[in-house]
mmCIF file of C-alpha atoms in Angstrom:
data_model
loop_
_atom_site.group_PDB
_atom_site.id
_atom_site.type_symbol
_atom_site.label_atom_id
_atom_site.label_comp_id
_atom_site.label_asym_id
_atom_site.label_seq_id
_atom_site.Cartn_x
_atom_site.Cartn_y
_atom_site.Cartn_z
ATOM 1 C CA MET A 1 -95.700 52.982 30.345
ATOM 2 C CA PRO A 2 -92.059 52.162 29.662
ATOM 3 C CA ARG A 3 -91.264 49.459 27.164
ATOM 4 C CA LYS A 4 -90.900 46.065 28.736
ATOM 5 C CA PRO A 5 -87.310 44.850 28.405
ATOM 6 C CA SER A 6 -86.554 41.306 27.376
ATOM 7 C CA ALA A 7 -86.138 38.752 30.140
ATOM 8 C CA LEU A 8 -82.422 38.460 29.419
ATOM 9 C CA HIS A 9 -81.997 42.242 29.605
ATOM 10 C CA ARG A 10 -83.890 42.397 32.878
ATOM 11 C CA LEU A 11 -81.922 39.535 34.394
ATOM 12 C CA ILE A 12 -78.397 40.063 33.060
ATOM 13 C CA PRO A 13 -76.941 40.610 36.574
ATOM 14 C CA GLY A 14 -78.254 37.179 37.549
ATOM 15 C CA LEU A 15 -78.009 35.490 34.179
ATOM 16 C CA LEU A 16 -75.594 32.762 35.139
ATOM 17 C CA ALA A 17 -77.605 31.851 38.195
ATOM 18 C CA LEU A 18 -80.911 31.809 36.359
ATOM 19 C CA ALA A 19 -79.498 29.641 33.615
ATOM 20 C CA PHE A 20 -79.102 26.946 36.226
ATOM 21 C CA ALA A 21 -82.200 27.911 38.233
ATOM 22 C CA VAL A 22 -80.001 29.052 41.107
ATOM 23 C CA PRO A 23 -80.183 32.624 42.430
ATOM 24 C CA GLY A 24 -76.966 34.647 42.882
ATOM 25 C CA CYS A 25 -73.747 35.252 41.027
ATOM 26 C CA ARG A 26 -70.592 37.308 41.316
ATOM 27 C CA SER A 27 -67.941 39.000 39.217
ATOM 28 C CA ALA A 28 -65.024 36.612 39.006
ATOM 29 C CA GLY A 29 -61.698 37.105 37.290
ATOM 30 C CA SER A 30 -62.182 39.716 34.586
ATOM 31 C CA ALA A 31 -65.979 39.741 34.994
ATOM 32 C CA ARG A 32 -66.148 43.003 36.924
ATOM 33 C CA SER A 33 -69.415 44.303 35.491
ATOM 34 C CA PRO A 34 -72.768 42.743 34.530
ATOM 35 C CA GLU A 35 -71.804 42.954 30.868
ATOM 36 C CA ALA A 36 -68.434 41.283 31.501
ATOM 37 C CA LEU A 37 -70.176 38.552 33.484
ATOM 38 C CA ARG A 38 -72.590 37.984 30.621
ATOM 39 C CA ASP A 39 -69.718 37.773 28.127
ATOM 40 C CA ALA A 40 -67.766 35.390 30.362
ATOM 41 C CA TYR A 41 -70.810 33.149 30.684
ATOM 42 C CA ALA A 42 -71.399 33.269 26.918
ATOM 43 C CA GLN A 43 -67.789 32.241 26.353
ATOM 44 C CA ALA A 44 -68.206 29.325 28.773
ATOM 45 C CA LEU A 45 -71.275 28.226 26.799
ATOM 46 C CA ARG A 46 -69.439 28.414 23.467
ATOM 47 C CA ARG A 47 -66.508 26.405 24.828
ATOM 48 C CA ASP A 48 -68.764 23.967 26.706
ATOM 49 C CA ASP A 49 -66.655 24.746 29.772
ATOM 50 C CA PRO A 50 -68.490 24.053 33.051
ATOM 51 C CA ASP A 51 -65.413 24.912 35.130
ATOM 52 C CA ALA A 52 -65.306 28.432 33.682
ATOM 53 C CA ALA A 53 -69.009 28.838 34.412
ATOM 54 C CA TYR A 54 -68.549 27.487 37.938
ATOM 55 C CA ALA A 55 -65.882 30.126 38.594
ATOM 56 C CA LEU A 56 -68.537 32.793 38.038
ATOM 57 C CA LEU A 57 -70.708 31.585 40.921
ATOM 58 C CA SER A 58 -70.659 33.424 44.218
ATOM 59 C CA PRO A 59 -68.714 31.865 47.108
ATOM 60 C CA GLU A 60 -72.044 31.113 48.805
ATOM 61 C CA LEU A 61 -73.310 29.170 45.797
ATOM 62 C CA GLN A 62 -70.020 27.343 45.384
ATOM 63 C CA ALA A 63 -70.236 26.297 49.030
ATOM 64 C CA ALA A 64 -73.783 25.007 48.477
ATOM 65 C CA THR A 65 -73.078 23.410 45.070
ATOM 66 C CA PRO A 66 -70.072 21.074 44.761
ATOM 67 C CA ARG A 67 -68.147 21.338 41.506
ATOM 68 C CA ALA A 68 -69.016 17.732 40.598
ATOM 69 C CA ALA A 69 -72.732 18.424 41.043
ATOM 70 C CA PHE A 70 -72.429 21.566 38.928
ATOM 71 C CA ARG A 71 -70.681 19.637 36.147
ATOM 72 C CA ALA A 72 -73.373 16.946 36.217
ATOM 73 C CA ARG A 73 -76.110 19.585 35.978
ATOM 74 C CA TRP A 74 -74.256 21.294 33.127
ATOM 75 C CA GLN A 75 -74.076 18.060 31.146
ATOM 76 C CA ALA A 76 -77.761 17.288 31.825
ATOM 77 C CA GLN A 77 -78.926 20.702 30.585
ATOM 78 C CA THR A 78 -77.715 20.606 26.989
ATOM 79 C CA ALA A 79 -80.998 21.953 25.604
ATOM 80 C CA GLU A 80 -81.103 24.780 28.155
ATOM 81 C CA ARG A 81 -77.491 25.753 27.399
ATOM 82 C CA THR A 82 -78.189 25.779 23.655
ATOM 83 C CA ALA A 83 -81.241 27.993 24.167
ATOM 84 C CA ALA A 84 -79.323 30.372 26.436
ATOM 85 C CA GLN A 85 -76.489 30.643 23.913
ATOM 86 C CA ALA A 86 -78.968 31.434 21.118
ATOM 87 C CA ALA A 87 -80.719 34.046 23.274
ATOM 88 C CA LEU A 88 -77.409 35.736 24.096
ATOM 89 C CA ALA A 89 -76.409 35.817 20.452
ATOM 90 C CA ALA A 90 -79.766 37.340 19.463
ATOM 91 C CA LEU A 91 -79.766 40.023 22.171
ATOM 92 C CA PRO A 92 -80.554 43.384 20.463
ATOM 93 C CA PRO A 93 -77.808 46.038 20.752
ATOM 94 C CA ALA A 94 -80.160 48.363 22.641
ATOM 95 C CA GLN A 95 -80.551 45.741 25.344
ATOM 96 C CA ARG A 96 -76.916 44.770 25.803
ATOM 97 C CA ALA A 97 -76.385 47.110 28.742
ATOM 98 C CA ALA A 98 -77.532 45.827 32.126
ATOM 99 C CA ILE A 99 -80.399 47.553 33.888
ATOM 100 C CA ALA A 100 -79.052 49.756 36.665
ATOM 101 C CA GLY A 101 -80.524 49.501 40.132
ATOM 102 C CA GLY A 102 -79.913 50.325 43.728
ATOM 103 C CA GLN A 103 -81.394 51.017 47.139
ATOM 104 C CA THR A 104 -82.255 54.174 49.062
ATOM 105 C CA THR A 105 -83.021 54.511 52.765
ATOM 106 C CA HIS A 106 -85.902 56.637 54.019
ATOM 107 C CA GLY A 107 -86.103 56.351 57.774
ATOM 108 C CA ALA A 108 -87.164 52.774 58.473
ATOM 109 C CA LEU A 109 -87.894 52.084 54.782
ATOM 110 C CA VAL A 110 -85.376 50.682 52.313
ATOM 111 C CA LEU A 111 -86.570 51.089 48.720
ATOM 112 C CA THR A 112 -85.165 48.987 45.876
ATOM 113 C CA TRP A 113 -85.048 50.663 42.468
ATOM 114 C CA ALA A 114 -84.440 49.448 38.911
ATOM 115 C CA GLU A 115 -83.929 51.478 35.747
ATOM 116 C CA VAL A 116 -86.196 50.248 32.952
ATOM 117 C CA ALA A 117 -86.086 51.953 29.529
ATOM 118 C CA GLY A 118 -84.684 55.152 31.005
ATOM 119 C CA HIS A 119 -87.139 55.343 33.905
ATOM 120 C CA TYR A 120 -86.568 54.310 37.517
ATOM 121 C CA GLN A 121 -89.183 52.119 39.153
ATOM 122 C CA ILE A 122 -89.541 50.970 42.759
ATOM 123 C CA VAL A 123 -89.582 47.179 42.742
ATOM 124 C CA ALA A 124 -89.577 46.510 46.489
ATOM 125 C CA GLY A 125 -89.784 48.251 49.849
ATOM 126 C CA LEU A 126 -92.927 50.386 49.722
ATOM 127 C CA PRO A 127 -95.435 49.645 52.522
ATOM 128 C CA GLY A 128 -98.070 47.366 51.090
ATOM 129 C CA LEU A 129 -96.043 46.664 47.967
ATOM 130 C CA PRO A 130 -95.063 42.989 47.887
ATOM 131 C CA ASP A 131 -91.587 42.152 46.683
ATOM 132 C CA SER A 132 -92.027 40.317 43.378
ATOM 133 C CA SER A 133 -88.581 41.021 41.956
ATOM 134 C CA THR A 134 -87.817 37.270 41.835
ATOM 135 C CA PRO A 135 -90.049 34.191 41.652
ATOM 136 C CA ALA A 136 -89.006 33.181 45.184
ATOM 137 C CA GLN A 137 -89.911 36.586 46.617
ATOM 138 C CA ALA A 138 -93.243 36.580 44.762
ATOM 139 C CA ILE A 139 -94.084 33.158 46.218
ATOM 140 C CA ARG A 140 -93.130 34.262 49.727
ATOM 141 C CA ALA A 141 -95.303 37.368 49.367
ATOM 142 C CA PHE A 142 -98.192 35.200 48.122
ATOM 143 C CA LEU A 143 -97.921 32.851 51.111
ATOM 144 C CA ALA A 144 -97.820 35.804 53.506
ATOM 145 C CA ALA A 145 -100.898 37.346 51.860
ATOM 146 C CA VAL A 146 -102.867 34.111 52.120
ATOM 147 C CA ARG A 147 -101.883 33.638 55.749
ATOM 148 C CA GLY A 148 -102.995 37.185 56.542
ATOM 149 C CA ALA A 149 -106.309 36.952 54.679
ATOM 150 C CA ASP A 150 -109.618 37.052 56.594
ATOM 151 C CA LEU A 151 -111.291 33.726 55.763
ATOM 152 C CA ARG A 152 -114.212 33.979 58.172
ATOM 153 C CA ASP A 153 -116.768 34.321 55.369
ATOM 154 C CA LEU A 154 -115.400 31.191 53.704
ATOM 155 C CA GLU A 155 -115.283 29.217 56.951
ATOM 156 C CA ALA A 156 -118.919 30.133 57.628
ATOM 157 C CA LEU A 157 -119.866 28.141 54.507
ATOM 158 C CA VAL A 158 -118.151 24.868 55.408
ATOM 159 C CA SER A 159 -118.267 22.497 58.366
ATOM 160 C CA ASP A 160 -115.794 22.838 61.218
ATOM 161 C CA GLU A 161 -114.232 19.515 60.198
ATOM 162 C CA LEU A 162 -113.721 20.609 56.580
ATOM 163 C CA ALA A 163 -112.392 24.004 57.671
ATOM 164 C CA ALA A 164 -109.851 22.279 59.923
ATOM 165 C CA ARG A 165 -108.781 19.945 57.092
ATOM 166 C CA LEU A 166 -108.380 22.873 54.711
ATOM 167 C CA ARG A 167 -106.255 24.785 57.233
ATOM 168 C CA ASP A 168 -104.087 21.742 57.919
ATOM 169 C CA ASP A 169 -103.645 20.980 54.200
ATOM 170 C CA TRP A 170 -102.733 24.551 53.347
ATOM 171 C CA GLY A 171 -100.357 24.794 56.305
ATOM 172 C CA ARG A 172 -98.569 21.623 55.221
ATOM 173 C CA ARG A 173 -98.298 22.760 51.608
ATOM 174 C CA ALA A 174 -97.105 26.252 52.588
ATOM 175 C CA ALA A 175 -94.412 24.791 54.857
ATOM 176 C CA LEU A 176 -93.224 22.485 52.070
ATOM 177 C CA ILE A 177 -93.116 25.328 49.543
ATOM 178 C CA GLU A 178 -91.146 27.556 51.914
ATOM 179 C CA ALA A 179 -88.628 24.793 52.585
ATOM 180 C CA LEU A 180 -88.101 24.270 48.838
ATOM 181 C CA LEU A 181 -87.481 27.982 48.288
ATOM 182 C CA ASP A 182 -84.278 27.648 50.308
ATOM 183 C CA GLN A 183 -82.970 24.840 48.088
ATOM 184 C CA PRO A 184 -80.783 25.834 45.095
ATOM 185 C CA GLY A 185 -82.321 24.697 41.815
ATOM 186 C CA ALA A 186 -85.842 24.165 43.162
ATOM 187 C CA ILE A 187 -87.253 26.808 40.810
ATOM 188 C CA GLU A 188 -87.118 25.859 37.128
ATOM 189 C CA TYR A 189 -86.924 28.549 34.435
ATOM 190 C CA SER A 190 -87.972 28.486 30.803
ATOM 191 C CA SER A 191 -85.256 29.016 28.200
ATOM 192 C CA ASP A 192 -86.334 32.647 27.651
ATOM 193 C CA MET A 193 -86.415 33.314 31.431
ATOM 194 C CA GLN A 194 -90.032 34.516 31.168
ATOM 195 C CA ARG A 195 -91.604 31.618 33.077
ATOM 196 C CA ALA A 196 -90.749 29.872 36.344
ATOM 197 C CA VAL A 197 -92.128 26.728 37.968
ATOM 198 C CA LEU A 198 -91.774 25.403 41.513
ATOM 199 C CA ARG A 199 -92.823 21.762 41.802
ATOM 200 C CA TYR A 200 -93.523 20.901 45.428
ATOM 201 C CA GLU A 201 -95.436 17.599 45.227
ATOM 202 C CA PRO A 202 -96.174 15.068 42.475
ATOM 203 C CA GLY A 203 -98.664 16.746 40.161
ATOM 204 C CA ARG A 204 -98.596 20.036 42.093
ATOM 205 C CA ALA A 205 -96.701 23.174 41.148
ATOM 206 C CA LEU A 206 -96.679 26.954 41.275
ATOM 207 C CA THR A 207 -96.245 28.685 37.912
ATOM 208 C CA LEU A 208 -95.107 32.296 37.544
ATOM 209 C CA GLU A 209 -94.505 34.613 34.607
ATOM 210 C CA GLN A 210 -92.644 37.882 34.136
ATOM 211 C CA SER A 211 -94.682 41.089 33.952
ATOM 212 C CA PRO A 212 -93.701 44.793 33.846
ATOM 213 C CA ALA A 213 -94.493 44.937 37.585
ATOM 214 C CA GLY A 214 -92.473 41.835 38.479
ATOM 215 C CA TRP A 215 -93.248 38.126 38.734
ATOM 216 C CA ARG A 216 -96.908 37.061 38.957
ATOM 217 C CA LEU A 217 -98.465 33.685 39.762
ATOM 218 C CA THR A 218 -100.430 32.326 36.809
ATOM 219 C CA ALA A 219 -101.251 28.839 38.080
ATOM 220 C CA LEU A 220 -101.525 27.078 41.445
ATOM 221 C CA GLN A 221 -101.971 23.332 41.596
#
């Protein structure tokens, strides 16, 4: 089994976005490679320059996140920025290059690949293989699996009234979770990018962690 790369090494192409719990980034100005983007973000951290960091966001994210809101989030996340700066500084030389990836088309199938420790792995696209390349995709795959599950054995053990309440409660929660997945910043990341949390109601959350096979749910409240 190939060695598991660090979370920062795995997520360098999306590092800026993950640092603010927002998916997506782009190469802006001189940041024309994943490594250049990482270095530009690190420089913005060192200078405490939210405008430089904002310039690295994709046009789609800039349209969804006003500059003033981005600056306010930057100022509110001092601890997260400090942790990200320390993690970048401590990145081992062997992990400074971004993981390569791409897609191949095979008839109606589109496979997504990633290079991990010198080996290519399929991370999405195989029939029956859920896409768990990001926390949001893992949650969507989980909801789809639950919706498609055969629950007749379970329903045979409860009353019709309780079964209806359970279906209604799950349907409401699933709809709320799906709506949150479309909101930038809804998913919170730990400072080492190994853990993600989606809080969808007071006292209720989905918790995920990185694994060699992608993101996996570890807790459901």
